[in-house]
mmCIF file of C-alpha atoms and ligand atoms in Angstrom:
data_model
loop_
_atom_site.group_PDB
_atom_site.id
_atom_site.type_symbol
_atom_site.label_atom_id
_atom_site.label_comp_id
_atom_site.label_asym_id
_atom_site.label_seq_id
_atom_site.Cartn_x
_atom_site.Cartn_y
_atom_site.Cartn_z
ATOM 1 C CA UNK A 1 -15.508 -9.589 22.565
ATOM 2 C CA UNK A 2 -17.558 -12.018 20.489
ATOM 3 C CA UNK A 3 -15.648 -13.246 17.469
ATOM 4 C CA UNK A 4 -16.973 -14.933 14.329
ATOM 5 C CA UNK A 5 -15.502 -16.505 11.207
ATOM 6 C CA UNK A 6 -17.236 -14.831 8.287
ATOM 7 C CA UNK A 7 -17.004 -13.755 4.668
ATOM 8 C CA UNK A 8 -16.151 -10.267 3.510
ATOM 9 C CA UNK A 9 -17.957 -8.400 0.772
ATOM 10 C CA UNK A 10 -16.376 -4.971 0.326
ATOM 11 C CA UNK A 11 -16.799 -3.276 3.719
ATOM 12 C CA UNK A 12 -19.559 -5.673 4.754
ATOM 13 C CA UNK A 13 -19.192 -8.803 6.853
ATOM 14 C CA UNK A 14 -21.424 -11.731 5.929
ATOM 15 C CA UNK A 15 -22.046 -14.175 8.767
ATOM 16 C CA UNK A 16 -23.138 -17.798 8.320
ATOM 17 C CA UNK A 17 -26.690 -18.778 9.300
ATOM 18 C CA UNK A 18 -25.693 -20.292 12.652
ATOM 19 C CA UNK A 19 -23.737 -17.168 13.583
ATOM 20 C CA UNK A 20 -26.556 -14.831 12.530
ATOM 21 C CA UNK A 21 -28.801 -16.775 14.893
ATOM 22 C CA UNK A 22 -26.174 -16.614 17.650
ATOM 23 C CA UNK A 23 -25.609 -12.888 17.205
ATOM 24 C CA UNK A 24 -29.294 -11.944 17.081
ATOM 25 C CA UNK A 25 -30.888 -14.443 19.460
ATOM 26 C CA UNK A 26 -28.164 -15.481 21.894
ATOM 27 C CA UNK A 27 -26.126 -12.256 22.074
ATOM 28 C CA UNK A 28 -29.265 -10.162 21.397
ATOM 29 C CA UNK A 29 -27.234 -7.758 19.293
ATOM 30 C CA UNK A 30 -28.443 -4.191 18.884
ATOM 31 C CA UNK A 31 -27.604 -1.465 16.390
ATOM 32 C CA UNK A 32 -24.268 0.043 17.397
ATOM 33 C CA UNK A 33 -22.886 -3.147 19.031
ATOM 34 C CA UNK A 34 -19.307 -4.076 18.260
ATOM 35 C CA UNK A 35 -17.960 -7.480 17.313
ATOM 36 C CA UNK A 36 -14.862 -9.025 15.792
ATOM 37 C CA UNK A 37 -14.899 -10.988 12.560
ATOM 38 C CA UNK A 38 -12.220 -13.053 10.871
ATOM 39 C CA UNK A 39 -12.417 -13.068 7.078
ATOM 40 C CA UNK A 40 -9.723 -14.079 4.570
ATOM 41 C CA UNK A 41 -7.348 -14.831 7.479
ATOM 42 C CA UNK A 42 -7.583 -11.249 8.771
ATOM 43 C CA UNK A 43 -9.192 -9.942 11.930
ATOM 44 C CA UNK A 44 -11.571 -6.963 11.758
ATOM 45 C CA UNK A 45 -13.254 -4.772 14.352
ATOM 46 C CA UNK A 46 -16.864 -4.469 13.187
ATOM 47 C CA UNK A 47 -20.060 -2.640 13.943
ATOM 48 C CA UNK A 48 -23.682 -3.779 13.804
ATOM 49 C CA UNK A 49 -25.249 -1.120 11.554
ATOM 50 C CA UNK A 50 -28.739 -2.601 11.720
ATOM 51 C CA UNK A 51 -30.377 -5.794 12.914
ATOM 52 C CA UNK A 52 -33.346 -6.027 10.565
ATOM 53 C CA UNK A 53 -31.962 -6.660 8.033
ATOM 54 C CA UNK A 54 -28.674 -7.588 9.695
ATOM 55 C CA UNK A 55 -25.877 -5.361 8.396
ATOM 56 C CA UNK A 56 -22.377 -5.646 9.874
ATOM 57 C CA UNK A 57 -19.629 -3.375 8.581
ATOM 58 C CA UNK A 58 -15.873 -3.290 9.031
ATOM 59 C CA UNK A 59 -14.431 -0.502 11.167
ATOM 60 C CA UNK A 60 -10.755 -1.343 10.856
ATOM 61 C CA UNK A 61 -8.348 -4.272 10.646
ATOM 62 C CA UNK A 62 -6.787 -5.420 13.932
ATOM 63 C CA UNK A 63 -3.146 -6.515 13.444
ATOM 64 C CA UNK A 64 -2.758 -9.979 14.948
ATOM 65 C CA UNK A 65 -0.350 -12.869 14.957
ATOM 66 C CA UNK A 66 -1.876 -16.050 16.349
ATOM 67 C CA UNK A 67 -0.902 -18.573 13.672
ATOM 68 C CA UNK A 68 2.169 -20.786 13.544
ATOM 69 C CA UNK A 69 4.581 -19.837 10.755
ATOM 70 C CA UNK A 70 4.793 -23.453 9.581
ATOM 71 C CA UNK A 71 1.939 -25.777 8.723
ATOM 72 C CA UNK A 72 1.363 -28.833 10.911
ATOM 73 C CA UNK A 73 -0.755 -31.780 9.785
ATOM 74 C CA UNK A 74 -2.012 -34.319 12.290
ATOM 75 C CA UNK A 75 -2.765 -37.799 10.962
ATOM 76 C CA UNK A 76 -4.977 -39.348 13.624
ATOM 77 C CA UNK A 77 -6.156 -42.956 13.452
ATOM 78 C CA UNK A 78 -9.898 -43.432 13.945
ATOM 79 C CA UNK A 79 -10.308 -43.823 17.688
ATOM 80 C CA UNK A 80 -13.261 -44.847 19.792
ATOM 81 C CA UNK A 81 -15.940 -42.793 21.509
ATOM 82 C CA UNK A 82 -15.477 -39.058 21.857
ATOM 83 C CA UNK A 83 -11.726 -39.184 21.334
ATOM 84 C CA UNK A 84 -11.796 -37.700 17.836
ATOM 85 C CA UNK A 85 -13.946 -34.790 19.079
ATOM 86 C CA UNK A 86 -11.430 -34.160 21.835
ATOM 87 C CA UNK A 87 -8.430 -34.369 19.530
ATOM 88 C CA UNK A 88 -9.954 -32.106 16.840
ATOM 89 C CA UNK A 89 -10.633 -29.482 19.501
ATOM 90 C CA UNK A 90 -7.193 -29.687 21.134
ATOM 91 C CA UNK A 91 -5.338 -29.904 17.812
ATOM 92 C CA UNK A 92 -7.126 -26.726 16.707
ATOM 93 C CA UNK A 93 -6.150 -24.891 19.890
ATOM 94 C CA UNK A 94 -2.571 -26.055 19.367
ATOM 95 C CA UNK A 95 -2.448 -24.550 15.878
ATOM 96 C CA UNK A 96 -2.722 -27.414 13.364
ATOM 97 C CA UNK A 97 -3.569 -26.623 9.747
ATOM 98 C CA UNK A 98 -5.090 -29.993 8.952
ATOM 99 C CA UNK A 99 -6.370 -33.100 10.710
ATOM 100 C CA UNK A 100 -6.413 -36.218 8.546
ATOM 101 C CA UNK A 101 -8.544 -39.069 9.875
ATOM 102 C CA UNK A 102 -6.697 -42.247 9.183
ATOM 103 C CA UNK A 103 -7.810 -45.851 8.670
ATOM 104 C CA UNK A 104 -5.302 -48.414 9.876
ATOM 105 C CA UNK A 105 -5.246 -52.169 10.377
ATOM 106 C CA UNK A 106 -6.033 -52.015 14.092
ATOM 107 C CA UNK A 107 -8.715 -49.300 14.006
ATOM 108 C CA UNK A 108 -11.814 -50.707 15.658
ATOM 109 C CA UNK A 109 -14.007 -47.804 14.580
ATOM 110 C CA UNK A 110 -15.422 -47.800 11.046
ATOM 111 C CA UNK A 111 -17.388 -44.973 9.429
ATOM 112 C CA UNK A 112 -19.661 -45.731 6.491
ATOM 113 C CA UNK A 113 -20.209 -42.915 3.951
ATOM 114 C CA UNK A 114 -23.391 -41.651 5.608
ATOM 115 C CA UNK A 115 -22.017 -41.547 9.125
ATOM 116 C CA UNK A 116 -18.760 -40.073 7.790
ATOM 117 C CA UNK A 117 -20.474 -37.023 6.302
ATOM 118 C CA UNK A 118 -22.368 -36.480 9.587
ATOM 119 C CA UNK A 119 -19.195 -36.902 11.594
ATOM 120 C CA UNK A 120 -17.238 -34.528 9.336
ATOM 121 C CA UNK A 121 -19.919 -31.899 9.790
ATOM 122 C CA UNK A 122 -19.559 -32.324 13.549
ATOM 123 C CA UNK A 123 -15.737 -32.250 13.473
ATOM 124 C CA UNK A 124 -15.791 -29.103 11.295
ATOM 125 C CA UNK A 125 -18.112 -27.415 13.787
ATOM 126 C CA UNK A 126 -15.813 -28.353 16.672
ATOM 127 C CA UNK A 127 -12.816 -27.000 14.722
ATOM 128 C CA UNK A 128 -14.610 -23.723 13.954
ATOM 129 C CA UNK A 129 -15.636 -23.157 17.569
ATOM 130 C CA UNK A 130 -12.173 -24.042 18.848
ATOM 131 C CA UNK A 131 -10.620 -21.633 16.297
ATOM 132 C CA UNK A 132 -12.886 -18.848 17.517
ATOM 133 C CA UNK A 133 -12.172 -19.639 21.156
ATOM 134 C CA UNK A 134 -8.408 -19.790 20.632
ATOM 135 C CA UNK A 135 -8.396 -16.600 18.539
ATOM 136 C CA UNK A 136 -7.054 -18.218 15.422
ATOM 137 C CA UNK A 137 -7.243 -16.707 11.963
ATOM 138 C CA UNK A 138 -7.929 -19.987 10.203
ATOM 139 C CA UNK A 139 -10.050 -23.053 10.778
ATOM 140 C CA UNK A 140 -8.165 -26.306 10.313
ATOM 141 C CA UNK A 141 -9.323 -28.514 7.500
ATOM 142 C CA UNK A 142 -10.614 -31.938 8.575
ATOM 143 C CA UNK A 143 -9.916 -34.582 5.942
ATOM 144 C CA UNK A 144 -11.444 -38.002 6.194
ATOM 145 C CA UNK A 145 -10.995 -40.793 5.880
ATOM 146 C CA UNK A 146 -7.669 -41.791 4.354
ATOM 147 C CA UNK A 147 -6.278 -45.326 4.237
ATOM 148 C CA UNK A 148 -2.749 -45.632 5.594
ATOM 149 C CA UNK A 149 -1.863 -47.724 2.528
ATOM 150 C CA UNK A 150 -2.979 -44.995 0.171
ATOM 151 C CA UNK A 151 -2.020 -41.532 1.380
ATOM 152 C CA UNK A 152 -2.392 -38.806 -1.283
ATOM 153 C CA UNK A 153 0.891 -37.006 -1.853
ATOM 154 C CA UNK A 154 -0.680 -33.580 -1.292
ATOM 155 C CA UNK A 155 -1.400 -34.432 2.337
ATOM 156 C CA UNK A 156 2.271 -34.972 3.113
ATOM 157 C CA UNK A 157 4.575 -32.278 4.511
ATOM 158 C CA UNK A 158 8.258 -31.377 4.175
ATOM 159 C CA UNK A 159 8.906 -33.563 7.215
ATOM 160 C CA UNK A 160 6.710 -36.621 7.886
ATOM 161 C CA UNK A 161 6.874 -38.353 11.241
ATOM 162 C CA UNK A 162 5.166 -41.397 12.680
ATOM 163 C CA UNK A 163 4.970 -41.761 16.444
ATOM 164 C CA UNK A 164 5.788 -45.426 16.909
ATOM 165 C CA UNK A 165 5.245 -46.920 20.315
ATOM 166 C CA UNK A 166 7.990 -49.474 19.721
ATOM 167 C CA UNK A 167 10.427 -46.541 19.501
ATOM 168 C CA UNK A 168 9.371 -45.414 22.992
ATOM 169 C CA UNK A 169 12.396 -44.256 24.952
ATOM 170 C CA UNK A 170 14.770 -44.911 22.060
ATOM 171 C CA UNK A 171 16.986 -42.261 20.499
ATOM 172 C CA UNK A 172 14.806 -41.046 17.599
ATOM 173 C CA UNK A 173 12.921 -38.478 19.610
ATOM 174 C CA UNK A 174 10.309 -36.132 18.206
ATOM 175 C CA UNK A 175 12.315 -33.110 19.335
ATOM 176 C CA UNK A 176 15.274 -34.028 17.119
ATOM 177 C CA UNK A 177 13.096 -34.171 14.018
ATOM 178 C CA UNK A 178 11.499 -30.726 14.048
ATOM 179 C CA UNK A 179 13.039 -28.103 11.775
ATOM 180 C CA UNK A 180 12.004 -24.459 11.800
ATOM 181 C CA UNK A 181 10.749 -23.262 8.441
ATOM 182 C CA UNK A 182 9.555 -26.732 7.340
ATOM 183 C CA UNK A 183 6.013 -28.041 7.356
ATOM 184 C CA UNK A 184 5.552 -31.139 9.526
ATOM 185 C CA UNK A 185 3.156 -34.090 9.584
ATOM 186 C CA UNK A 186 2.823 -36.217 12.682
ATOM 187 C CA UNK A 187 0.979 -39.541 12.633
ATOM 188 C CA UNK A 188 -0.580 -41.103 15.729
ATOM 189 C CA UNK A 189 -1.821 -44.688 15.762
ATOM 190 C CA UNK A 190 -5.026 -46.190 17.183
ATOM 191 C CA UNK A 191 -5.526 -47.743 20.626
ATOM 192 C CA UNK A 192 -3.991 -51.003 19.401
ATOM 193 C CA UNK A 193 -0.955 -49.263 17.891
ATOM 194 C CA UNK A 194 0.583 -49.714 14.421
ATOM 195 C CA UNK A 195 1.649 -53.009 12.901
ATOM 196 C CA UNK A 196 5.295 -53.399 11.967
ATOM 197 C CA UNK A 197 4.254 -53.673 8.276
ATOM 198 C CA UNK A 198 2.406 -50.366 8.426
ATOM 199 C CA UNK A 199 5.389 -48.556 9.861
ATOM 200 C CA UNK A 200 7.667 -50.171 7.283
ATOM 201 C CA UNK A 201 5.324 -49.030 4.516
ATOM 202 C CA UNK A 202 5.277 -45.483 5.886
ATOM 203 C CA UNK A 203 9.042 -45.305 5.879
ATOM 204 C CA UNK A 204 9.633 -47.006 2.530
ATOM 205 C CA UNK A 205 6.724 -45.645 0.474
ATOM 206 C CA UNK A 206 6.278 -42.124 1.867
ATOM 207 C CA UNK A 207 9.573 -41.358 3.603
ATOM 208 C CA UNK A 208 8.216 -41.074 7.145
ATOM 209 C CA UNK A 209 10.695 -41.043 10.063
ATOM 210 C CA UNK A 210 9.758 -43.009 13.182
ATOM 211 C CA UNK A 211 9.863 -41.026 16.382
ATOM 212 C CA UNK A 212 9.464 -41.675 20.076
ATOM 213 C CA UNK A 213 7.243 -39.604 22.336
ATOM 214 C CA UNK A 214 9.213 -40.560 25.442
ATOM 215 C CA UNK A 215 9.618 -43.567 27.673
ATOM 216 C CA UNK A 216 5.992 -44.009 28.631
ATOM 217 C CA UNK A 217 3.244 -45.339 26.371
ATOM 218 C CA UNK A 218 0.591 -42.642 26.013
ATOM 219 C CA UNK A 219 -3.044 -43.114 25.128
ATOM 220 C CA UNK A 220 -3.751 -42.169 21.531
ATOM 221 C CA UNK A 221 -5.438 -38.853 22.448
ATOM 222 C CA UNK A 222 -2.668 -37.960 24.906
ATOM 223 C CA UNK A 223 -0.060 -38.801 22.259
ATOM 224 C CA UNK A 224 -1.683 -36.366 19.800
ATOM 225 C CA UNK A 225 -1.816 -33.517 22.326
ATOM 226 C CA UNK A 226 1.719 -34.198 23.532
ATOM 227 C CA UNK A 227 3.173 -34.324 20.007
ATOM 228 C CA UNK A 228 1.424 -31.135 18.855
ATOM 229 C CA UNK A 229 2.456 -29.272 22.022
ATOM 230 C CA UNK A 230 6.090 -30.241 21.542
ATOM 231 C CA UNK A 231 6.080 -29.355 17.828
ATOM 232 C CA UNK A 232 4.365 -26.020 18.497
ATOM 233 C CA UNK A 233 6.764 -25.121 21.294
ATOM 234 C CA UNK A 234 9.786 -25.863 19.100
ATOM 235 C CA UNK A 235 8.411 -23.955 16.107
ATOM 236 C CA UNK A 236 7.522 -20.915 18.237
ATOM 237 C CA UNK A 237 10.845 -20.856 20.104
HETATM 238 N N1 LIG B 301 -1.461 -50.536 22.425
HETATM 239 C C1 LIG B 301 -0.153 -50.072 22.133
HETATM 240 C C2 LIG B 301 -0.031 -48.556 22.386
HETATM 241 C C3 LIG B 301 -0.758 -47.710 21.442
HETATM 242 S S1 LIG B 301 -0.666 -46.054 21.932
HETATM 243 C C4 LIG B 301 0.863 -50.762 23.025
HETATM 244 O O1 LIG B 301 0.489 -51.164 24.111
HETATM 245 O O2 LIG B 301 2.017 -50.813 22.629
HETATM 246 C C5 LIG B 301 -1.472 -45.245 20.599
HETATM 247 C C6 LIG B 301 -0.548 -44.467 19.694
HETATM 248 O O3 LIG B 301 0.038 -43.399 20.420
HETATM 249 C C7 LIG B 301 0.607 -45.230 19.117
HETATM 250 O O4 LIG B 301 0.286 -45.935 17.940
HETATM 251 C C8 LIG B 301 1.625 -44.122 18.830
HETATM 252 O O5 LIG B 301 1.325 -43.463 17.610
HETATM 253 C C9 LIG B 301 1.361 -43.169 19.961
HETATM 254 N N2 LIG B 301 2.269 -43.338 21.123
HETATM 255 C C10 LIG B 301 1.911 -43.470 22.426
HETATM 256 N N3 LIG B 301 2.984 -43.476 23.239
HETATM 257 C C11 LIG B 301 4.068 -43.361 22.431
HETATM 258 C C12 LIG B 301 5.472 -43.261 22.677
HETATM 259 N N4 LIG B 301 5.969 -43.295 23.903
HETATM 260 N N5 LIG B 301 6.287 -43.109 21.612
HETATM 261 C C13 LIG B 301 5.798 -43.072 20.341
HETATM 262 N N6 LIG B 301 4.485 -43.117 20.060
HETATM 263 C C14 LIG B 301 3.625 -43.261 21.084
#
């Protein structure tokens, strides 16, 4: 059944403009049609009471459990091309709470303020659609951009990990650093990797632990998907 993220006003469901258009003109909704809406992190079975004006009311709440118990934050260095789109979509499906777009020394991509606000709009749309598709109850927040030298404290988690390619195949594996009941941040570097100074700063200034993602060097987008899959699997065990 079609599902939308919406706002709730008493027993009424208020859809955003894009979703009103989708419901009326793409789904060609009629009076009496049913749909599902997520509002305030709850899922509701709803009914189209009328289409002109559009009135959607709540029938009942559907008990559901599709969120991870612990919050995961992905710090993802600005990567080229469509890679950020891909990672925002996959990270959403894999249950992240937040994606922080990170500026590092070796990032080739630069967003100026104007292109950043356009890009954030696009990333938020991708996150919303991926949340709907994966039946989540929340849309991850996309934060951007943050300089690796200046990470606001509130973006950090109980456990903060940096995937460092120079640790590849060494003992500090990601698996050994995940603890149930604790929020986790995982940081993935750009195509050119992290500099030694950056990783030193992360460990000394913010208390990050360096972790390996295995013996092979993964592309940045693969590294993000791999890390989030492993963390999710361990937290849901
Ligand atoms: N150009 C670099 C690799 C960068 S890979 C080199 O050749 O060494 C991009 C990012 O993915 C890295 O910064 C790291 O965060 C992550 N990554 C990829 N493979 C990894 C591995 N095996 N262990 C830890 N991190 C890894």
